[in-house]
Coordinates of C-alpha atoms and ligand atoms in Angstrom, one line a residue:
M8 CA -17.5 -24.2 -49.7
A9 CA -19.8 -27.2 -49.4
C10 CA -21.9 -27.3 -46.2
S11 CA -23.4 -30.4 -44.6
V12 CA -25.9 -30.6 -41.8
K13 CA -26.2 -33.2 -39.1
T14 CA -28.9 -33.4 -36.5
C15 CA -28.6 -35.2 -33.1
E16 CA -29.9 -35.0 -29.6
A17 CA -26.5 -34.3 -28.1
A18 CA -23.2 -33.1 -29.5
V19 CA -20.0 -33.5 -27.6
I20 CA -17.0 -31.2 -28.6
G21 CA -13.7 -33.0 -27.9
A22 CA -12.9 -36.7 -28.1
G23 CA -10.6 -36.7 -25.1
P24 CA -11.3 -38.8 -21.9
A25 CA -14.0 -36.3 -20.8
G26 CA -15.8 -36.1 -24.2
L27 CA -15.7 -39.8 -24.9
S28 CA -17.0 -40.7 -21.4
A29 CA -19.8 -38.1 -21.9
A30 CA -20.8 -39.6 -25.3
L31 CA -20.7 -43.2 -23.8
Q32 CA -22.9 -42.2 -20.8
L33 CA -25.3 -40.4 -23.1
A34 CA -25.6 -43.4 -25.5
E35 CA -26.0 -45.7 -22.5
L36 CA -29.0 -43.6 -21.4
G37 CA -30.5 -43.8 -24.8
V38 CA -29.4 -40.4 -26.1
D39 CA -28.4 -40.1 -29.8
A40 CA -25.0 -38.5 -29.4
R41 CA -22.1 -37.6 -31.7
V42 CA -18.6 -36.4 -31.0
L43 CA -16.6 -33.8 -32.9
D44 CA -12.8 -33.3 -32.6
E45 CA -10.4 -31.1 -34.5
K46 CA -7.6 -33.7 -34.5
P47 CA -7.1 -36.5 -37.0
A48 CA -7.3 -39.1 -34.2
A49 CA -9.6 -39.4 -31.2
G50 CA -8.4 -39.8 -27.6
G51 CA -7.2 -36.3 -26.6
Q52 CA -4.1 -36.6 -24.4
L53 CA -4.7 -40.3 -23.6
F54 CA -2.6 -41.8 -26.4
K55 CA 0.6 -40.1 -25.2
Q56 CA 0.1 -41.3 -21.6
I57 CA 2.2 -44.5 -21.3
H58 CA 2.1 -44.5 -17.5
K59 CA -0.3 -46.5 -15.3
F60 CA -3.3 -44.6 -13.8
F61 CA -4.0 -44.4 -10.0
G62 CA -7.2 -44.9 -8.1
S63 CA -9.5 -47.9 -8.0
D64 CA -10.9 -50.4 -10.5
R65 CA -13.6 -47.9 -11.4
H66 CA -10.8 -45.5 -12.3
M67 CA -9.0 -48.2 -14.3
A68 CA -6.1 -48.1 -11.8
G69 CA -3.0 -49.9 -13.1
V70 CA -4.1 -49.4 -16.7
R71 CA -1.9 -47.3 -19.0
G72 CA -3.5 -44.1 -20.5
F73 CA -3.3 -45.3 -24.1
E74 CA -5.1 -48.5 -23.2
I75 CA -7.8 -46.5 -21.5
G76 CA -8.2 -44.6 -24.8
R77 CA -8.4 -47.9 -26.7
R78 CA -11.1 -49.2 -24.4
L79 CA -13.2 -46.0 -24.6
L80 CA -13.0 -46.0 -28.4
A81 CA -13.9 -49.7 -28.6
R82 CA -17.0 -49.1 -26.5
C83 CA -17.9 -46.0 -28.7
R84 CA -17.7 -48.4 -31.7
E85 CA -19.9 -51.0 -30.0
L86 CA -22.5 -48.3 -29.3
R87 CA -22.1 -46.9 -32.8
I88 CA -21.4 -43.4 -31.6
P89 CA -20.3 -41.2 -34.6
I90 CA -17.0 -39.5 -34.1
H91 CA -16.2 -36.7 -36.6
L92 CA -12.5 -36.2 -36.8
N93 CA -10.7 -33.2 -38.4
T94 CA -13.7 -31.3 -37.3
A95 CA -13.0 -28.0 -35.5
V96 CA -16.0 -26.4 -33.9
W97 CA -15.9 -22.6 -34.1
G98 CA -19.2 -21.4 -32.8
L99 CA -22.8 -21.9 -31.7
F100 CA -25.8 -20.3 -33.1
P101 CA -28.6 -19.0 -30.8
D102 CA -30.6 -22.3 -31.2
N103 CA -27.5 -24.4 -30.1
T104 CA -26.6 -25.4 -33.6
L105 CA -22.9 -25.8 -33.8
G106 CA -20.8 -24.4 -36.6
A107 CA -17.7 -26.4 -37.6
T108 CA -15.2 -26.9 -40.4
H109 CA -14.5 -30.4 -41.6
D110 CA -11.5 -30.8 -43.9
R111 CA -12.3 -28.0 -46.4
S112 CA -16.1 -27.9 -46.0
A113 CA -18.5 -26.4 -43.5
L114 CA -20.5 -28.6 -41.2
T115 CA -23.4 -27.6 -38.9
V116 CA -24.6 -29.9 -36.1
A117 CA -28.1 -29.2 -34.8
A118 CA -28.2 -30.5 -31.2
R119 CA -30.6 -30.0 -28.4
A120 CA -27.7 -30.5 -25.8
V121 CA -24.1 -29.6 -26.2
I122 CA -21.2 -30.7 -24.0
V123 CA -17.9 -28.8 -24.4
A124 CA -14.9 -30.9 -23.5
T125 CA -12.1 -29.1 -25.3
G126 CA -9.3 -29.8 -22.7
A127 CA -6.4 -27.6 -21.9
S128 CA -3.3 -26.0 -23.5
E129 CA 0.2 -25.6 -22.2
N130 CA 1.4 -22.3 -20.7
A131 CA 4.4 -20.7 -22.4
L132 CA 7.4 -19.1 -20.8
A133 CA 9.3 -16.3 -22.5
F134 CA 13.1 -16.0 -21.9
P135 CA 16.0 -15.1 -24.2
G136 CA 16.3 -18.0 -26.8
W137 CA 12.8 -19.4 -26.1
T138 CA 12.0 -19.4 -29.9
L139 CA 15.1 -21.5 -30.8
P140 CA 14.3 -24.9 -32.3
G141 CA 14.6 -27.5 -29.5
V142 CA 12.6 -25.4 -26.9
M143 CA 9.1 -26.8 -26.7
G144 CA 6.2 -27.5 -24.4
A145 CA 6.7 -30.7 -22.4
G146 CA 3.4 -32.0 -23.9
A147 CA 5.0 -31.5 -27.4
A148 CA 8.0 -33.6 -26.4
Q149 CA 5.6 -36.2 -24.9
T150 CA 3.7 -36.4 -28.2
L151 CA 6.9 -36.8 -30.2
V152 CA 8.4 -39.5 -28.0
N153 CA 5.3 -41.5 -27.0
Y154 CA 3.0 -41.1 -29.9
H155 CA 5.3 -40.5 -33.0
R156 CA 8.3 -42.4 -31.5
V157 CA 10.6 -39.6 -32.4
R158 CA 13.4 -38.4 -30.0
P159 CA 13.3 -34.6 -30.1
G160 CA 16.8 -34.3 -28.6
T161 CA 19.6 -36.2 -26.8
R162 CA 20.0 -34.1 -23.5
A163 CA 17.1 -32.2 -22.0
L164 CA 16.4 -29.6 -19.4
V165 CA 12.9 -29.7 -18.0
V166 CA 11.5 -26.5 -16.6
G167 CA 8.7 -27.1 -14.0
A168 CA 8.2 -30.0 -11.5
G169 CA 4.5 -30.3 -11.6
N170 CA 3.0 -33.7 -12.7
V171 CA 3.5 -33.0 -16.4
G172 CA 7.1 -32.0 -15.9
L173 CA 8.0 -35.0 -13.7
I174 CA 6.1 -37.5 -15.9
V175 CA 7.7 -36.1 -19.1
A176 CA 11.2 -36.1 -17.5
Y177 CA 10.7 -39.8 -16.7
Q178 CA 9.4 -40.6 -20.2
L179 CA 12.3 -38.9 -21.8
L180 CA 14.7 -41.1 -19.8
Q181 CA 12.7 -44.1 -20.8
A182 CA 13.2 -43.1 -24.4
G183 CA 16.9 -42.9 -23.9
I184 CA 17.2 -39.1 -23.6
D185 CA 19.5 -37.8 -20.9
V186 CA 17.9 -35.4 -18.6
A187 CA 20.4 -32.8 -17.2
A188 CA 18.0 -31.5 -14.5
V189 CA 14.4 -30.6 -13.7
V190 CA 14.2 -27.0 -12.4
E191 CA 11.3 -25.7 -10.3
G192 CA 10.7 -22.1 -9.3
M193 CA 8.8 -22.9 -6.1
D194 CA 10.3 -24.2 -2.8
E195 CA 8.7 -27.6 -3.3
V196 CA 8.0 -30.0 -6.1
G197 CA 4.4 -29.5 -7.2
G198 CA 3.7 -33.0 -8.7
Y199 CA 3.2 -36.3 -6.9
L200 CA 6.2 -37.3 -4.8
V201 CA 6.0 -40.8 -6.3
H202 CA 6.9 -39.3 -9.7
A203 CA 9.6 -37.1 -8.2
A204 CA 11.1 -40.2 -6.4
K205 CA 11.3 -42.1 -9.7
I206 CA 13.4 -39.5 -11.5
R207 CA 15.6 -38.9 -8.5
R208 CA 16.3 -42.6 -8.4
M209 CA 17.5 -42.3 -12.0
G210 CA 20.0 -39.7 -10.9
V211 CA 18.3 -36.6 -12.2
P212 CA 18.9 -33.5 -10.0
L213 CA 15.6 -31.9 -9.0
L214 CA 16.5 -28.2 -8.4
T215 CA 13.9 -26.1 -6.6
R216 CA 13.9 -22.3 -6.4
R217 CA 15.5 -22.1 -9.8
T218 CA 14.4 -20.9 -13.2
I219 CA 15.8 -20.8 -16.7
L220 CA 17.6 -17.6 -17.6
R221 CA 18.3 -18.2 -21.3
A222 CA 18.8 -20.8 -24.1
E223 CA 21.5 -20.4 -26.6
G224 CA 22.8 -22.0 -29.7
N225 CA 23.7 -21.7 -33.4
G226 CA 20.3 -22.2 -35.2
C227 CA 19.0 -24.5 -32.4
V228 CA 19.4 -24.8 -28.7
Q229 CA 22.8 -26.2 -27.6
R230 CA 23.0 -25.0 -24.0
C231 CA 20.9 -23.3 -21.4
T232 CA 21.6 -21.3 -18.2
I233 CA 19.6 -21.5 -15.0
A234 CA 19.8 -19.5 -11.8
A235 CA 18.4 -19.4 -8.3
V236 CA 15.5 -17.0 -7.7
D237 CA 14.7 -14.9 -4.6
D238 CA 11.3 -14.5 -3.0
A239 CA 10.2 -12.2 -5.7
F240 CA 11.3 -14.7 -8.4
R241 CA 14.2 -12.4 -9.4
P242 CA 17.4 -14.3 -10.5
V243 CA 20.1 -14.2 -7.8
P244 CA 23.4 -12.9 -9.4
G245 CA 26.3 -15.4 -9.0
T246 CA 24.1 -18.5 -8.9
E247 CA 24.1 -19.2 -12.7
Q248 CA 24.7 -22.7 -13.9
T249 CA 25.1 -23.6 -17.6
F250 CA 24.1 -27.1 -19.0
D251 CA 24.7 -28.6 -22.5
A252 CA 21.2 -29.4 -23.7
D253 CA 19.6 -29.7 -27.2
L254 CA 16.1 -29.9 -25.7
V255 CA 14.3 -27.6 -23.3
C256 CA 10.8 -28.8 -22.1
I257 CA 8.6 -26.2 -20.6
A258 CA 6.1 -27.5 -18.1
V259 CA 4.8 -24.5 -16.3
G260 CA 1.2 -25.4 -16.1
L261 CA -1.9 -25.8 -18.2
S262 CA -4.8 -23.4 -18.9
P263 CA -8.3 -24.5 -19.7
A264 CA -8.8 -24.4 -23.5
A265 CA -11.8 -22.1 -23.1
E266 CA -11.5 -20.0 -26.2
L267 CA -14.6 -21.7 -27.7
C268 CA -16.5 -21.1 -24.4
R269 CA -15.7 -17.4 -24.7
A270 CA -16.8 -17.4 -28.3
L271 CA -20.1 -19.1 -27.3
G272 CA -20.7 -16.2 -24.9
L273 CA -20.6 -18.4 -21.7
A274 CA -20.1 -16.5 -18.4
M275 CA -16.5 -17.0 -17.4
T276 CA -14.9 -16.7 -14.0
Y277 CA -11.2 -16.7 -12.7
V278 CA -10.0 -19.5 -10.3
A279 CA -6.2 -19.6 -10.1
E280 CA -6.1 -23.2 -8.8
L281 CA -8.3 -24.4 -11.7
G282 CA -5.8 -23.0 -14.2
G283 CA -7.3 -19.5 -14.7
R284 CA -10.4 -18.5 -16.6
V285 CA -13.0 -21.2 -16.6
P286 CA -16.7 -21.2 -17.7
A287 CA -19.1 -20.7 -14.8
H288 CA -20.9 -23.9 -14.1
N289 CA -23.0 -25.7 -11.4
E290 CA -22.7 -29.1 -9.8
S291 CA -24.1 -30.8 -13.0
L292 CA -21.5 -28.8 -15.1
L293 CA -24.3 -26.8 -16.7
T294 CA -23.0 -23.4 -17.9
S295 CA -24.7 -20.0 -18.1
R296 CA -26.2 -20.9 -21.4
P297 CA -29.2 -23.3 -21.5
G298 CA -28.4 -26.6 -23.0
V299 CA -24.6 -26.2 -22.8
W300 CA -22.5 -28.2 -20.3
V301 CA -18.7 -28.4 -19.9
A302 CA -16.5 -31.3 -18.7
G303 CA -12.9 -32.1 -18.1
D304 CA -9.9 -29.8 -18.2
V305 CA -11.9 -26.9 -19.8
S306 CA -14.0 -26.7 -16.6
G307 CA -10.8 -26.6 -14.5
I308 CA -7.4 -28.4 -14.8
E309 CA -7.3 -31.8 -13.0
E310 CA -6.4 -35.1 -14.6
A311 CA -7.8 -37.7 -16.9
S312 CA -9.7 -39.8 -14.4
S313 CA -11.7 -36.8 -13.0
A314 CA -12.2 -35.7 -16.6
M315 CA -13.9 -39.0 -17.4
E316 CA -16.1 -38.7 -14.3
E317 CA -17.0 -35.1 -15.2
G318 CA -17.9 -36.2 -18.7
K319 CA -20.4 -38.8 -17.2
L320 CA -21.8 -36.1 -14.8
A321 CA -22.5 -33.6 -17.6
A322 CA -24.1 -36.4 -19.7
I323 CA -26.4 -37.5 -16.9
S324 CA -27.6 -34.0 -16.4
A325 CA -28.0 -33.5 -20.2
A326 CA -30.0 -36.9 -20.5
A327 CA -32.3 -35.7 -17.7
A328 CA -32.8 -32.3 -19.4
L329 CA -33.6 -34.2 -22.6
G330 CA -36.3 -36.2 -20.8
R331 CA -34.4 -39.5 -21.1
I332 CA -34.2 -40.2 -17.4
D333 CA -36.3 -39.0 -14.5
A334 CA -35.1 -36.9 -11.6
E335 CA -34.7 -39.9 -9.2
T336 CA -32.5 -41.7 -11.7
E337 CA -30.5 -38.6 -12.4
S338 CA -29.9 -38.1 -8.7
R339 CA -28.9 -41.7 -8.1
L340 CA -26.5 -41.8 -11.1
A341 CA -25.0 -38.4 -10.3
G342 CA -24.6 -39.5 -6.7
E343 CA -22.5 -42.5 -7.8
V344 CA -20.3 -40.3 -10.0
N345 CA -19.9 -37.6 -7.3
A346 CA -18.8 -40.3 -4.8
S347 CA -16.2 -41.5 -7.3
L348 CA -15.0 -37.9 -7.9
A349 CA -14.7 -37.4 -4.1
V350 CA -12.3 -40.4 -4.0
L351 CA -10.2 -38.9 -6.8
R352 CA -10.2 -35.5 -5.0
D353 CA -8.8 -37.0 -1.8
G354 CA -5.5 -35.6 -0.5
P355 CA -4.4 -32.0 0.0
F356 CA -4.3 -31.0 -3.7
G357 CA -7.6 -32.7 -4.5
E358 CA -9.3 -31.2 -1.5
L359 CA -8.2 -27.7 -2.6
I360 CA -9.7 -28.4 -6.1
A361 CA -12.9 -29.7 -4.5
R362 CA -13.2 -26.5 -2.3
R363 CA -12.6 -24.3 -5.4
K364 CA -15.2 -26.2 -7.4
A365 CA -17.7 -25.9 -4.5
E366 CA -17.1 -22.1 -4.4
L367 CA -17.6 -22.0 -8.2
H368 CA -20.9 -23.8 -7.9
R369 CA -22.0 -21.4 -5.1
R370 CA -21.1 -18.4 -7.2
Y371 CA -23.0 -19.9 -10.2
R372 CA -26.2 -20.2 -8.1
Q373 CA -25.8 -16.6 -7.1
T374 CA -25.2 -15.2 -10.5
C375 CA -26.7 -17.5 -13.2
S376 CA -30.4 -18.0 -13.2
S377 CA -30.8 -19.5 -16.7
P378 CA -33.3 -22.2 -17.3
V379 CA -31.9 -25.8 -17.7
A380 CA -34.1 -26.8 -20.6
P381 CA -32.3 -27.4 -23.9
T382 CA -33.5 -25.6 -27.0
P383 CA -35.2 -27.4 -29.9
A384 CA -32.9 -28.5 -32.8
V385 CA -33.1 -26.3 -35.8
P386 CA -30.5 -26.6 -38.6
A387 CA -28.9 -23.2 -39.2
C388 CA -28.3 -23.8 -42.9
S389 CA -29.0 -26.5 -45.5
M390 CA -26.9 -28.3 -48.1
Ligands
FAD882 C1 0.0 -31.3 -23.1 C2 -0.7 -32.1 -22.0 C3 0.1 -33.2 -21.4 C4 -0.5 -33.9 -20.4 N1 0.2 -35.0 -19.8 C5 -0.4 -35.7 -18.9 C6 0.3 -36.8 -18.3 O1 1.4 -37.1 -18.8 N2 -0.3 -37.5 -17.3 C7 -1.5 -37.1 -16.8 O2 -2.0 -37.8 -15.9 N3 -2.1 -36.1 -17.3 C8 -1.6 -35.4 -18.3 N4 -2.3 -34.3 -18.8 C9 -3.6 -34.0 -18.2 C10 -4.7 -34.9 -18.7 O3 -4.3 -35.5 -20.0 C11 -5.9 -34.2 -18.9 O4 -6.4 -33.9 -17.6 C12 -7.0 -35.0 -19.6 O5 -6.6 -35.4 -20.9 C13 -8.2 -34.0 -19.8 O6 -9.2 -34.6 -20.6 P1 -10.1 -33.7 -21.5 O7 -11.0 -34.7 -22.2 O8 -10.7 -32.7 -20.7 O9 -9.1 -33.0 -22.5 P2 -8.2 -33.6 -23.7 O10 -7.7 -34.9 -23.4 O11 -7.1 -32.5 -23.9 O12 -9.1 -33.6 -25.0 C14 -9.7 -32.5 -25.5 C15 -10.0 -32.7 -27.0 O13 -10.8 -31.6 -27.5 C16 -10.4 -31.4 -28.8 N5 -10.8 -30.0 -29.2 C17 -10.3 -28.8 -28.6 N6 -10.9 -27.7 -29.1 C18 -11.7 -28.2 -30.1 C19 -12.6 -27.6 -31.1 N7 -12.8 -26.3 -31.1 N8 -13.3 -28.3 -31.9 C20 -13.2 -29.7 -31.9 N9 -12.3 -30.3 -31.0 C21 -11.6 -29.6 -30.1 C22 -8.9 -31.6 -28.8 O14 -8.5 -31.9 -30.1 C23 -8.8 -32.8 -27.9 O15 -8.8 -34.1 -28.6 C24 -1.8 -33.6 -19.9 C25 -2.5 -32.5 -20.4 C26 -1.9 -31.8 -21.5 C27 -2.7 -30.6 -22.1

């Protein structure tokens, strides 16, 4: 297998909103940065998000997700930031040189600073019939409909009424797919009420304290059965309802895509509200390993606007560690980003995230005493 070597000051893993924002901030501060992503196209989840974003002008409120993706990529082109696609990072050598595969060859990237922005993956739900064709993650249905313009079914049941479940239900309706119901195990809808109101207005029943019992069909899903659940999440006999449906979208939460962080040996910690196991990090998103930062969903599940702010925050800290900005500039720039993050984390859910993040940072100070200085760049192998 051929092996090529690249050297840069900072390598960003993941070309989603967090990674692209990190790379842009690094480049704007004079750091030679490059981005690596395992997918054939950059943008992470942004290009399947056809809805308008919330927030203020700074957060590109009113702009649709795919348009935000286009703007970020246009700016990356302007700043000549290299983006290596089809490039999966699998490890990090002791000197912070990244090991990756690109197409059918090996690539190493020797970087003094590394920002891991690998995003999140969807949680699965096992029930009889869950492997039938037509049962899929809501994110998969969203990719098929919004990105590939393919309808994965004609009548759907959506399981989970968090933001992803509600948004995907609405987008299925927009694509001309009938939505039989959205079922949610909790007493209340977990996503924003504005999204819930939109699908209710379209006549879709939003059924709380219900779960899917089974999906059935001859070679693919044709119908599914739901039931009410008691306080211990056990199905209540006699409450079963069966729907005709050839599509079941599972939207029962996201988990940080932290496999690479674990492979890199970063200290991990469990925070349920952030999606489970996340890499320990401080206010600047520095991990337990010198010269390695995290940003976006991998550091705790939120949404794309906060992922972009976190990307900037990690980049500012990395630029300071690389000696590109002084401590005063770092503190001023980080202050601006933190103020913007505080606006995004307003409201009961956001405040809970902010509290959990603060606890995480406190725990980091108690348990991680690693130095912040990045390591010198040394290629691990040559051509
Ligand atoms: C399936 C799904 C659907 C979502 N739908 C919505 C929605 O409709 N509305 C909404 O507001 N939010 C949605 N979100 C949440 C929102 O998109 C995220 O909060 C946001 O995209 C996080 O940005 P990120 O940059 O951290 O991660 P992502 O946008 O996920 O980007 C991570 C990138 O890292 C790359 N990567 C991962 N591992 C490696 C590796 N080892 N080597 C190289 N590259 C790697 C991936 O290919 C990906 O491009 C969704 C999230 C998911 C996972």
